[in-house]
mmCIF file of C-alpha atoms in Angstrom:
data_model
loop_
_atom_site.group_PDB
_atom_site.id
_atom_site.type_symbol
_atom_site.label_atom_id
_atom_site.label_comp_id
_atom_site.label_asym_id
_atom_site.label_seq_id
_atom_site.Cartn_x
_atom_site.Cartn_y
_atom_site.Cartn_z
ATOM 1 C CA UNK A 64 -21.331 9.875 16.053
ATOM 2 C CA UNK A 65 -24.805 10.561 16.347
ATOM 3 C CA UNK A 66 -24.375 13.815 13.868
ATOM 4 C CA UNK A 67 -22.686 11.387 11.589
ATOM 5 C CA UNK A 68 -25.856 9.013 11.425
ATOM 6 C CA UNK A 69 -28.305 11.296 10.907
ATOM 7 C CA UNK A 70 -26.202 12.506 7.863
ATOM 8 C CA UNK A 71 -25.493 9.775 6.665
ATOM 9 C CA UNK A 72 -28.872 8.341 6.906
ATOM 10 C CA UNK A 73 -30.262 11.467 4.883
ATOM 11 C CA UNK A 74 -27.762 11.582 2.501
ATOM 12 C CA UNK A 75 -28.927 7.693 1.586
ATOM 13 C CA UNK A 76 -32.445 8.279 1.962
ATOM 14 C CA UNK A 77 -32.812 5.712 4.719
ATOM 15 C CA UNK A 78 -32.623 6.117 8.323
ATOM 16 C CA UNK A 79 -29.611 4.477 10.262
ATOM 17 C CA UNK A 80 -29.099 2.757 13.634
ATOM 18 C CA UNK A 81 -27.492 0.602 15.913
ATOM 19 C CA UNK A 82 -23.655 2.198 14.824
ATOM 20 C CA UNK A 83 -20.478 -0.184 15.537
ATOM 21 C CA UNK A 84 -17.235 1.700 15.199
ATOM 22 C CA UNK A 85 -14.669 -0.131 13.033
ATOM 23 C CA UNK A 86 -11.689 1.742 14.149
ATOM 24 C CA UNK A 87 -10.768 4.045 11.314
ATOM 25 C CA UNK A 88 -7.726 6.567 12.024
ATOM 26 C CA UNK A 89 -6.951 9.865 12.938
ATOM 27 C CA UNK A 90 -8.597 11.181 9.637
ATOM 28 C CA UNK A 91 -11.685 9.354 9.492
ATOM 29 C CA UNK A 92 -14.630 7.515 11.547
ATOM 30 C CA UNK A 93 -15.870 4.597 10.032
ATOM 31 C CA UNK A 94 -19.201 2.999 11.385
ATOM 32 C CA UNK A 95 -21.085 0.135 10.169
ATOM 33 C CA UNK A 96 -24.638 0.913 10.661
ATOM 34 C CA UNK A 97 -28.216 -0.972 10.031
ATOM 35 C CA UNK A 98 -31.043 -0.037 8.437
ATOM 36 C CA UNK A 99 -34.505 -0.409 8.855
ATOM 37 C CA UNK A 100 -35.148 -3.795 6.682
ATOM 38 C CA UNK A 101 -31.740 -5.184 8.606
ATOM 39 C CA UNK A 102 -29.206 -4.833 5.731
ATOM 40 C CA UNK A 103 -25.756 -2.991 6.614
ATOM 41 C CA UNK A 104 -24.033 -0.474 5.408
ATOM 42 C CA UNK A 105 -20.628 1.359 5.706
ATOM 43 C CA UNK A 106 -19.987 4.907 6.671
ATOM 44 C CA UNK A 107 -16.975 6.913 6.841
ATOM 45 C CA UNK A 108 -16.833 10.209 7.559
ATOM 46 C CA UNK A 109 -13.559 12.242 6.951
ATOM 47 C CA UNK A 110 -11.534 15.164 8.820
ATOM 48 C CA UNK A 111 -11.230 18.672 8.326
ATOM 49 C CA UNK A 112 -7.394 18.842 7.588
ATOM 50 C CA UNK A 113 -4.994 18.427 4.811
ATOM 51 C CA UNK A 114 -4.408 14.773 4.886
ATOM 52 C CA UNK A 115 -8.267 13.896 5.931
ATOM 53 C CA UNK A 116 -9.222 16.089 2.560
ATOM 54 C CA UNK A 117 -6.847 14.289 0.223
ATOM 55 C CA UNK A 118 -7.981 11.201 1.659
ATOM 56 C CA UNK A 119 -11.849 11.728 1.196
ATOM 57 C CA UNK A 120 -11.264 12.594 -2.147
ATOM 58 C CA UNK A 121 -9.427 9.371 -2.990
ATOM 59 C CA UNK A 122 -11.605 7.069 -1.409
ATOM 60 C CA UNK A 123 -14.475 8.950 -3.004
ATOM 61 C CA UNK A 124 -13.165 8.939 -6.590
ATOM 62 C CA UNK A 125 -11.639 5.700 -6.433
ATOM 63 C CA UNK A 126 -14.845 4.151 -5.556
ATOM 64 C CA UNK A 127 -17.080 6.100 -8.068
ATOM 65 C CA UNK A 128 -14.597 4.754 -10.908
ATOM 66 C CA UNK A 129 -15.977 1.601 -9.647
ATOM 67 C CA UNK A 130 -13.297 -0.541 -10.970
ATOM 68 C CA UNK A 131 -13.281 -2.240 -7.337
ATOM 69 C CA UNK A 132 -13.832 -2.160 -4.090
ATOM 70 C CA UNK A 133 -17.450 -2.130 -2.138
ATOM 71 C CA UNK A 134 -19.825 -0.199 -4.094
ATOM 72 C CA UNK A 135 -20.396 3.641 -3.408
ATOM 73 C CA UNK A 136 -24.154 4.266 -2.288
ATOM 74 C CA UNK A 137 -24.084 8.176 -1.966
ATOM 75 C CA UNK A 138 -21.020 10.567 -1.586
ATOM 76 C CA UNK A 139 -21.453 14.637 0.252
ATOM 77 C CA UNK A 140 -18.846 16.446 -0.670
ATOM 78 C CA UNK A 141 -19.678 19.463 1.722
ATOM 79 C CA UNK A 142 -19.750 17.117 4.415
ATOM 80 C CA UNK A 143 -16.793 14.610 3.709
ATOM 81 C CA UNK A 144 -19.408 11.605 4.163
ATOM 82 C CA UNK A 145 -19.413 8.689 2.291
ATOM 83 C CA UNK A 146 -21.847 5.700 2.352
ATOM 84 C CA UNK A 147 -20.864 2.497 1.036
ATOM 85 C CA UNK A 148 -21.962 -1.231 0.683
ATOM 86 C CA UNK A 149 -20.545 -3.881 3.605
ATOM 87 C CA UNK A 150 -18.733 -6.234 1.811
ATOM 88 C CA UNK A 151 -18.910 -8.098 5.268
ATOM 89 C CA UNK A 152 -16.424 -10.040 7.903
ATOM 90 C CA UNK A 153 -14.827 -11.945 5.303
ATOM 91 C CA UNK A 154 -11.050 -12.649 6.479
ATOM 92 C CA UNK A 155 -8.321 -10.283 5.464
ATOM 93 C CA UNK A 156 -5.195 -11.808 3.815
ATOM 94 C CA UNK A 157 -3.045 -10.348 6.806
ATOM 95 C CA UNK A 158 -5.271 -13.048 8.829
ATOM 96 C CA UNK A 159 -4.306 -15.420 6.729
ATOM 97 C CA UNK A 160 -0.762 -14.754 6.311
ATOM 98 C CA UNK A 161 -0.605 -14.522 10.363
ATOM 99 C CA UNK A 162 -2.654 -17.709 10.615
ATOM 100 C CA UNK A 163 -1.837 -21.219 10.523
ATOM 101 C CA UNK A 164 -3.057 -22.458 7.367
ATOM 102 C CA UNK A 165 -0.601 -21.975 4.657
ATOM 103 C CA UNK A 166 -2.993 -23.460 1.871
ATOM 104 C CA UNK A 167 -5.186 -20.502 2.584
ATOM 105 C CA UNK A 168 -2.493 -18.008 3.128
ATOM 106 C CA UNK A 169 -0.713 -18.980 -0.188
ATOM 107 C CA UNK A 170 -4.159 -19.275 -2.131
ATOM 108 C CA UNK A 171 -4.658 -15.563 -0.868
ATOM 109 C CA UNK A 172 -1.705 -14.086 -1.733
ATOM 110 C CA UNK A 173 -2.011 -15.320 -5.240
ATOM 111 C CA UNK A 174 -5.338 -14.316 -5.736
ATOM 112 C CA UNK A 175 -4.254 -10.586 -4.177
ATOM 113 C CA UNK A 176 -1.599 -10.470 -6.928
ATOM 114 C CA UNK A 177 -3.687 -11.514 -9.643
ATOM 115 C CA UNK A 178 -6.440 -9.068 -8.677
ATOM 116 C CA UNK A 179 -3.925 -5.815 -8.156
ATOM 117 C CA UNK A 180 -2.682 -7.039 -11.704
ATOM 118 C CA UNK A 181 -6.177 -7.601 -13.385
ATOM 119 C CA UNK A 182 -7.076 -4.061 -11.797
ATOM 120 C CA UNK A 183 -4.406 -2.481 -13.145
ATOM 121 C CA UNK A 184 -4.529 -3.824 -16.474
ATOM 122 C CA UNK A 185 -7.953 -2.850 -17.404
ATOM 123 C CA UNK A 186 -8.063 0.645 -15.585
ATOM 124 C CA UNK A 187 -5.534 1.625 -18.445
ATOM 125 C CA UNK A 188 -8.302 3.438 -20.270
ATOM 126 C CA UNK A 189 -10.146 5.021 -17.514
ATOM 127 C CA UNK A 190 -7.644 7.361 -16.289
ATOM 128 C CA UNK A 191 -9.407 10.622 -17.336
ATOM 129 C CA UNK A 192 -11.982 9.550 -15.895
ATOM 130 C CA UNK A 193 -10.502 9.313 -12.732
ATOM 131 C CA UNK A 194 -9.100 12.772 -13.512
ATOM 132 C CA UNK A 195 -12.872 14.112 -13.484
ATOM 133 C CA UNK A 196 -13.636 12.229 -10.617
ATOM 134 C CA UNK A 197 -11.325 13.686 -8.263
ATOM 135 C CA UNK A 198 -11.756 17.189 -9.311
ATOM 136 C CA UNK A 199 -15.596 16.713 -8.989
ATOM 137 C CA UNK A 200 -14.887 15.326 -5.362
ATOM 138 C CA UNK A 201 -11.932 17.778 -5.020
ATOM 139 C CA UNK A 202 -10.768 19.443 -1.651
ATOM 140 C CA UNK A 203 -8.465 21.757 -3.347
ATOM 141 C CA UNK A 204 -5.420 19.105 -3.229
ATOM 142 C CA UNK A 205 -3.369 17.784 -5.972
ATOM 143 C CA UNK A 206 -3.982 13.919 -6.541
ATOM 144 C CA UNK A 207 -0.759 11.441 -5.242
ATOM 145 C CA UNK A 208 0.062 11.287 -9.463
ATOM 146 C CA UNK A 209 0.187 15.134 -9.361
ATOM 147 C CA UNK A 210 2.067 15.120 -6.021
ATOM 148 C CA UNK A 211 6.178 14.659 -6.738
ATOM 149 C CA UNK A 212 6.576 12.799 -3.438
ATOM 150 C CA UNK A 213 9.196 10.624 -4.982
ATOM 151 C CA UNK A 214 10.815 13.631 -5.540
ATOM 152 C CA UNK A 215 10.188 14.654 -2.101
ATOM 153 C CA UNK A 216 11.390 12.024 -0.777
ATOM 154 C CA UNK A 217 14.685 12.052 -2.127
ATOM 155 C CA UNK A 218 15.706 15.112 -1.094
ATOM 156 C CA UNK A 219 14.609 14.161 2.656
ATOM 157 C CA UNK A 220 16.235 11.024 2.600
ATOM 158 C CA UNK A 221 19.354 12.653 1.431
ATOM 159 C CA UNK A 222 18.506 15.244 4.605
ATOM 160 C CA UNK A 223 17.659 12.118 6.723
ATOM 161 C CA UNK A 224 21.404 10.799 5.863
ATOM 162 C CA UNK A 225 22.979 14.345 6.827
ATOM 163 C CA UNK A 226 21.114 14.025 10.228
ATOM 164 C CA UNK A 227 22.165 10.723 11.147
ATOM 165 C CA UNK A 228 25.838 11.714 10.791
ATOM 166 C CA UNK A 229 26.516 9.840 7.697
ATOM 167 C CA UNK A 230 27.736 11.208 4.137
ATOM 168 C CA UNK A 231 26.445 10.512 1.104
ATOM 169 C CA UNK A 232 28.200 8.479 -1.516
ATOM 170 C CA UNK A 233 29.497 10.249 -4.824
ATOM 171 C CA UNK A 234 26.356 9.535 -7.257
ATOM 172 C CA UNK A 235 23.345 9.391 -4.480
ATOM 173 C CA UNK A 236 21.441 12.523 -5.659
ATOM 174 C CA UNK A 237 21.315 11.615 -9.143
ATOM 175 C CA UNK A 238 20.617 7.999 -8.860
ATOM 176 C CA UNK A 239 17.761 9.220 -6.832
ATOM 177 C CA UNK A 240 16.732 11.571 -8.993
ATOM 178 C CA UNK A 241 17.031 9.224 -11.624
ATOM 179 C CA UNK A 242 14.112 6.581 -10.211
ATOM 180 C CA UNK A 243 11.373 9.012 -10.471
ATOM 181 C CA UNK A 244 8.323 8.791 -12.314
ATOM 182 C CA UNK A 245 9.216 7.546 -15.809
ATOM 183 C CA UNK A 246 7.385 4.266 -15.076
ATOM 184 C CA UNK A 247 4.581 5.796 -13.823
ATOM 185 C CA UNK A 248 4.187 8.109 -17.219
ATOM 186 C CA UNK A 249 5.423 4.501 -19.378
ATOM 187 C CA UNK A 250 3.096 2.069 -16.979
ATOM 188 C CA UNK A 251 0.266 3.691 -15.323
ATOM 189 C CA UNK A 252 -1.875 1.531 -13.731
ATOM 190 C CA UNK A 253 -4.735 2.204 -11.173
ATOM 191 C CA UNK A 254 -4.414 1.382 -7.567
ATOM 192 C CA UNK A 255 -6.606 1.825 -4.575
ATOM 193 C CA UNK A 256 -2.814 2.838 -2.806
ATOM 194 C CA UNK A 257 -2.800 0.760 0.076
ATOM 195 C CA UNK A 258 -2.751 -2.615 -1.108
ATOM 196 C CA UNK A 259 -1.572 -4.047 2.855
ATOM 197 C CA UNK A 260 -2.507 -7.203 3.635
ATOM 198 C CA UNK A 261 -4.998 -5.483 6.160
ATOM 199 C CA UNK A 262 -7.206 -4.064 3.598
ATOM 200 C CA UNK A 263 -7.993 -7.057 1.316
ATOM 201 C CA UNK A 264 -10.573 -9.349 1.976
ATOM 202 C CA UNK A 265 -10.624 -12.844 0.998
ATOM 203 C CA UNK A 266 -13.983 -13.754 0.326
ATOM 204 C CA UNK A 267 -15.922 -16.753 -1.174
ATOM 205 C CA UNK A 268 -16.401 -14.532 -4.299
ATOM 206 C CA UNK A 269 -12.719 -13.403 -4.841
ATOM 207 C CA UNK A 270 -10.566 -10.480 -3.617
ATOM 208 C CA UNK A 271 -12.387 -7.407 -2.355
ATOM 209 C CA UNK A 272 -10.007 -4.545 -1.615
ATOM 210 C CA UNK A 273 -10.568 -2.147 1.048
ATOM 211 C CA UNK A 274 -9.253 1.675 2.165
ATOM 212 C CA UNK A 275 -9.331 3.567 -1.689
ATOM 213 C CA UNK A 276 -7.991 6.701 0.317
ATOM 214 C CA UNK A 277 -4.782 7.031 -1.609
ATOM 215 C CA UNK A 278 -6.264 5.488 -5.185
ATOM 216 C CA UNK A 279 -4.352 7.022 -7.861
ATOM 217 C CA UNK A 280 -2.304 5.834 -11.309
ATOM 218 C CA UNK A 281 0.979 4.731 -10.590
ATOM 219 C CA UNK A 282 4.040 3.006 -12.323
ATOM 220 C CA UNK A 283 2.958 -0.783 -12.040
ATOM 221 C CA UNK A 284 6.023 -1.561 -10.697
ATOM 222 C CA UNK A 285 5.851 0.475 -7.863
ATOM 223 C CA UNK A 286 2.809 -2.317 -7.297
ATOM 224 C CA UNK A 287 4.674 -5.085 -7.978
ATOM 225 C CA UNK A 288 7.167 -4.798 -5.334
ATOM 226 C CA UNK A 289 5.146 -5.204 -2.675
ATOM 227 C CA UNK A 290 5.137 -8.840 -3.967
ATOM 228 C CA UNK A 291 8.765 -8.838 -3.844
ATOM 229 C CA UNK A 292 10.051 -6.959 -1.182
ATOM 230 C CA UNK A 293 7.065 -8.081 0.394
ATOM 231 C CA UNK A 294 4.384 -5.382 1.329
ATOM 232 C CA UNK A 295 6.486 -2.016 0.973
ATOM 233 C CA UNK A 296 5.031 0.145 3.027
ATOM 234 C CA UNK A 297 2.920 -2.112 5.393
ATOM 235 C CA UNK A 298 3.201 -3.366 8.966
ATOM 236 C CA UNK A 299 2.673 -6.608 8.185
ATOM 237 C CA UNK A 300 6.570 -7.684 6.745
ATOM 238 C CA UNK A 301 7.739 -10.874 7.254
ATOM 239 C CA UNK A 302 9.743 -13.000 4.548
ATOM 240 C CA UNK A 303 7.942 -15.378 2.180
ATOM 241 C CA UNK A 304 9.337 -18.444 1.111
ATOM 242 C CA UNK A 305 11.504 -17.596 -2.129
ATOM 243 C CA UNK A 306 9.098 -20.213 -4.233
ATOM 244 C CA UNK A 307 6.116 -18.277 -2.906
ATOM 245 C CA UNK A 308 7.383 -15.100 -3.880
ATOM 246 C CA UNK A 309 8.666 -15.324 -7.201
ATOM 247 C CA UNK A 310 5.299 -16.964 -8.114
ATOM 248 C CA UNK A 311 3.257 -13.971 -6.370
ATOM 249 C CA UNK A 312 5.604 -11.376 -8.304
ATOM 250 C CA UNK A 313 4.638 -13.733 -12.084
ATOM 251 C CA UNK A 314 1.002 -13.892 -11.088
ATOM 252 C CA UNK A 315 0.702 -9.679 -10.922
ATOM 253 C CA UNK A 316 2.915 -9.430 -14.202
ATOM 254 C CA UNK A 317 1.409 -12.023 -16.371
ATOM 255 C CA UNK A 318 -2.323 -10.004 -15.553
ATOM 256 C CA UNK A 319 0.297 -6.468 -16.228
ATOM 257 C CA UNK A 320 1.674 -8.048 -19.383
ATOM 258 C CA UNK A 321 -2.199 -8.532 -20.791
ATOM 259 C CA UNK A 322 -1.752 -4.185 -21.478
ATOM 260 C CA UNK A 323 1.800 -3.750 -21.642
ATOM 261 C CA UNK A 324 3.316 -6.668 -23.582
ATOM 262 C CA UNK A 325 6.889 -5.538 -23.567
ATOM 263 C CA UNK A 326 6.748 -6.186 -19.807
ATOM 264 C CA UNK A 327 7.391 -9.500 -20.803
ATOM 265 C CA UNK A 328 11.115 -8.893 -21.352
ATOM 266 C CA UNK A 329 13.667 -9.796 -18.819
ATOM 267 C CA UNK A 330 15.515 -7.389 -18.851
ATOM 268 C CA UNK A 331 13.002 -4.542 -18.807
ATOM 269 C CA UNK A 332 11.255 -6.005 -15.870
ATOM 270 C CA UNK A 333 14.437 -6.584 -13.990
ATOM 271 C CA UNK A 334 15.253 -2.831 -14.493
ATOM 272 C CA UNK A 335 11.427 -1.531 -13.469
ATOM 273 C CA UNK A 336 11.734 -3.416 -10.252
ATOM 274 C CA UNK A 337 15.038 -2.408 -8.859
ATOM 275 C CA UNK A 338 13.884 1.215 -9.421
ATOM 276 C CA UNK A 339 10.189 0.274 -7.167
ATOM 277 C CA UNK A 340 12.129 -0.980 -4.143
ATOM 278 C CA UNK A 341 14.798 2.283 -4.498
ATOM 279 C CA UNK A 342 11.605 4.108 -3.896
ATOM 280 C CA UNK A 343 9.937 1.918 -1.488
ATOM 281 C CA UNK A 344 13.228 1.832 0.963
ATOM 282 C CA UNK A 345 13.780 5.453 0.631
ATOM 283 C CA UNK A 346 9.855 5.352 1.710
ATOM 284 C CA UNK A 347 10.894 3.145 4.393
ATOM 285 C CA UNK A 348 13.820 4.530 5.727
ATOM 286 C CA UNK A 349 12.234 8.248 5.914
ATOM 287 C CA UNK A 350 8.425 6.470 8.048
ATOM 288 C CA UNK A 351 10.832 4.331 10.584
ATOM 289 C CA UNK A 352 14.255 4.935 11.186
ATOM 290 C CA UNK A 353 13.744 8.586 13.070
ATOM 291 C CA UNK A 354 11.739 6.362 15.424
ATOM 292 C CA UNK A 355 14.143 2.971 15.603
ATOM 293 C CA UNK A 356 17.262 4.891 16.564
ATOM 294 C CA UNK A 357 16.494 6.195 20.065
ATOM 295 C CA UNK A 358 14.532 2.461 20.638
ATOM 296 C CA UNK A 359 12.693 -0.244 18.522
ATOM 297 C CA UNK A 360 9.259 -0.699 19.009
ATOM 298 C CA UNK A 361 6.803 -2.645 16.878
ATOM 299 C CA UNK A 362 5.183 -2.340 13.903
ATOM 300 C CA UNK A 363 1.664 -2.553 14.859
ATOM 301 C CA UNK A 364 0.052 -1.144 18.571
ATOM 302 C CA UNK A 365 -1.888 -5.010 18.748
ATOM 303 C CA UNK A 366 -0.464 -7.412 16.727
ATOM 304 C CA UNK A 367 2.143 -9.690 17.369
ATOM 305 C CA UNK A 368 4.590 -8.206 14.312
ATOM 306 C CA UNK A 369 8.290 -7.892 13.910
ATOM 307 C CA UNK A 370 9.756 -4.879 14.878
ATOM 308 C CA UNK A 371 10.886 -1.104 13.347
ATOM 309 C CA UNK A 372 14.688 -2.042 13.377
ATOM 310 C CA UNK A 373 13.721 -5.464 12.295
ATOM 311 C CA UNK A 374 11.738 -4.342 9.071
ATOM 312 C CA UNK A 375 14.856 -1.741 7.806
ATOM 313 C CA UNK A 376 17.262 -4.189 8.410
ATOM 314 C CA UNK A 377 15.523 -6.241 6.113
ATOM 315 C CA UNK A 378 14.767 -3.641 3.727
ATOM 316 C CA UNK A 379 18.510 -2.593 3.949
ATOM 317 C CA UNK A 380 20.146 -5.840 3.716
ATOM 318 C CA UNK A 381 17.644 -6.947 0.448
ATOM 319 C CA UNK A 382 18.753 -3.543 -1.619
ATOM 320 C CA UNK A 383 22.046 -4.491 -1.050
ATOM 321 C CA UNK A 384 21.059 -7.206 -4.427
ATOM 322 C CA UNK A 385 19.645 -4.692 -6.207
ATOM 323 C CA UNK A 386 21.553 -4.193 -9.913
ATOM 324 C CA UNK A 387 22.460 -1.011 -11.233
ATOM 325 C CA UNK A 388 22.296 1.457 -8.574
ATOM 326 C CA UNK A 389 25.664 1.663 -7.031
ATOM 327 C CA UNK A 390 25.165 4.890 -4.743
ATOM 328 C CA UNK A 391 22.122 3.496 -2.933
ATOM 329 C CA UNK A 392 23.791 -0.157 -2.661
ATOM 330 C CA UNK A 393 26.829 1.688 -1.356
ATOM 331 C CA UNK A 394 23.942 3.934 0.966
ATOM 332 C CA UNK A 395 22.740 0.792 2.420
ATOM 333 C CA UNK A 396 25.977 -0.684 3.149
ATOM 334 C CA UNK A 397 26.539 2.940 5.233
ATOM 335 C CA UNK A 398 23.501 2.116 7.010
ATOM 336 C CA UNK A 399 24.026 -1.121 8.227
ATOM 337 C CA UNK A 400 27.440 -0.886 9.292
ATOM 338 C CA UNK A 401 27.160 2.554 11.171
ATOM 339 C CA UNK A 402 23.697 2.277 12.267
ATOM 340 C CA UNK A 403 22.497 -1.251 12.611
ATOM 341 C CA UNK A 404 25.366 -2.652 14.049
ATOM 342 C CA UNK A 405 24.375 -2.312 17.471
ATOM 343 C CA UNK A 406 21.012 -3.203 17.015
ATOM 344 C CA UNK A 407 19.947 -6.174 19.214
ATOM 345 C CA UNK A 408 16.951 -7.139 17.000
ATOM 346 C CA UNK A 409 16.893 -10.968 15.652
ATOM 347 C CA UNK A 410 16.858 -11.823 11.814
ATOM 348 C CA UNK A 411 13.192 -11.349 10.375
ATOM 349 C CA UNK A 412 11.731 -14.535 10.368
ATOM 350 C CA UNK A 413 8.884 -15.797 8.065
ATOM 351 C CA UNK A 414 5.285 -15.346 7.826
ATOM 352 C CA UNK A 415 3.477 -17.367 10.471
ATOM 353 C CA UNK A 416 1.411 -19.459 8.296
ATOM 354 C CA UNK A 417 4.625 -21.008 6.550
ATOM 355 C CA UNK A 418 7.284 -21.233 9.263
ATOM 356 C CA UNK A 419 7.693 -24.815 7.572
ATOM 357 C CA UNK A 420 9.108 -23.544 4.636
ATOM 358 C CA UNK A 421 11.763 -22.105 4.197
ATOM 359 C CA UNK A 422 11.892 -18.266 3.539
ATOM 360 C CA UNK A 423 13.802 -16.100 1.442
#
């Protein structure tokens, strides 16, 4: 830590001191730190190992685009050290969706999917930019646009199925294949990557997003489903009311629409969004269910969440709606009959801060 500090602090120019550690993860340290006026900053210092790398150089050119998120004070790329401004203590809109306020929880949650939207919409032009950005802060990796983990995915989950014992309906592979990346070539839009609840803070000047690690273009839609499903890849799932929902989903798309009018249409949107949550319960399926078969567990070490077999069930049972992808409905189906059967996990139940209202 101390190593860290004195790097950081000569990389900004300004001495450091009196460190607090903010709990990063197994690929960074992050430390708030003071300087010698009294004003904070952020610093994060990155890994030495393939996912640490790609991670560095996401955060770092997602932040230099400076599009959003806290502003980027000085960046070695030697080093893997960045130093950013605090953006402060300001509560996180998993607080407020675990809290008891619902009139701050929903007022959140809107003004999350407004902000991913707005973001998206007027990063349109900028991504060459970001291009330059990450080679300049390159580690030799190709960025998550350049990476065909969709594609990757597929073919494990198809392994996955093989594993588990189960066969895969007539149609699976192709559907799969199918999904891919059209959107994202059609509707690019920039996102910081993990859009969780956890790394968005609500703040009495508007959304500040957090954790530009995996900041990339991406189909919008693949966005847009974490209002619907909700929160796609997160540990914070619980089911919003269906009200709440549907107008979280039309508060990202009518900011989406602003760039890509013929979002507008039904039918187009309809299509776009059954594809996202093909990809985001493949996603899913491959993180948790190697881990829920032998025993569920929860999704987070310290918070009172729902559980592993809880959150596929869920994730299952929803894609069972989704139109025009009979070999993954049918895949589902497989799922839940041969492997959640048996699985003595209650329904998912609702976000905290509306257990009033009715979810969907």
């Amino acid at each position: 830590m101390d190593e860290i500090i004195r790097a950081a602090g000569a990389l900004l120019g300004r001495p450091l001191r009196d460190p607090v550690d903010l709990g990063g993860s197994s690929r960074s340290t992050v430390l708030r730190c003071r300087t010698a006026t009294g004003d904070s900053v952020i610093v994060k210092a990155f890994a030495d190992e393939p996912a640490a790398l790609r991670a560095y150089t996401g955060e770092a050119a997602g932040l230099s685009l400076g599009l959003a998120g806290p502003e980027l004070l000085a960046a070695d790329v030697e080093r893997r050290l960045l130093v950013m401004a605090d953006l402060g203590d300001a509560p996180t809109l998993a607080d407020l969706l675990l809290g008891t306020d619902p009139k701050a929880a929903e007022r959140g949650l809107l003004e999350w999917a407004r902000g991913l939207g707005r973001l998206a919409a007027r990063s349109v032009p900028w991504r060459a930019e970001f291009a330059a950005l990450w080679q300049r802060h390159g580690q030799g990796l190709p960025s998550w646009e350049d990476e065909p983990w969709q594609r990757q995915n597929a073919d494990a989950f198809l392994g996955l199925l093989t594993e588990c014992g189960l066969t895969a309906p007539p149609g699976l592979a192709e559907e799969l294949a199918a999904v891919g990346t059209a959107d994202g070539e059609r509707y690019p839009g920039f996102t910081p990557g993990d859009t969780c609840p956890d790394n968005n803070l609500i703040t009495p000047r508007g959304l500040r997003l957090l954790d530009f690690e995996a900041s990339g273009y991406q189909s919008v839609f693949l966005t847009a489903a974490y209002c619907r499903m909700p929160f796609s890849s997160c540990w914070c799932v619980y089911r919003l009311p269906a009200d709440l929902a549907r107008r979280t989903e039309e508060a990202y798309r009518a900011e989406v629409v602003t760039r890509y009018p013929d979002l507008a249409e039904e039918a187009l949107w309809q299509a776009g969004m059954a594809r996202a949550a093909v990809v985001w319960t493949v996603d899913s399926t491959l993180h948790l269910l190697r881990r829920a078969l032998p025993e569920d567990g929860p999704m987070h070490r310290t918070r009172p969440v729902p559980t592993r077999r809880q959150v596929l069930r869920h994730r299952w049972t929803s894609a069972l709606r989704l139109p025009g992808h009979p070999a993954f409905t049918a895949t589902v189906r497989l799922l839940l009959s041969e492997l959640a059967a048996g699985w003595d996990a209650p329904e998912l139940p609702g976000y905290p801060a509306f257990r009033a209202r009715p979810a969907a």
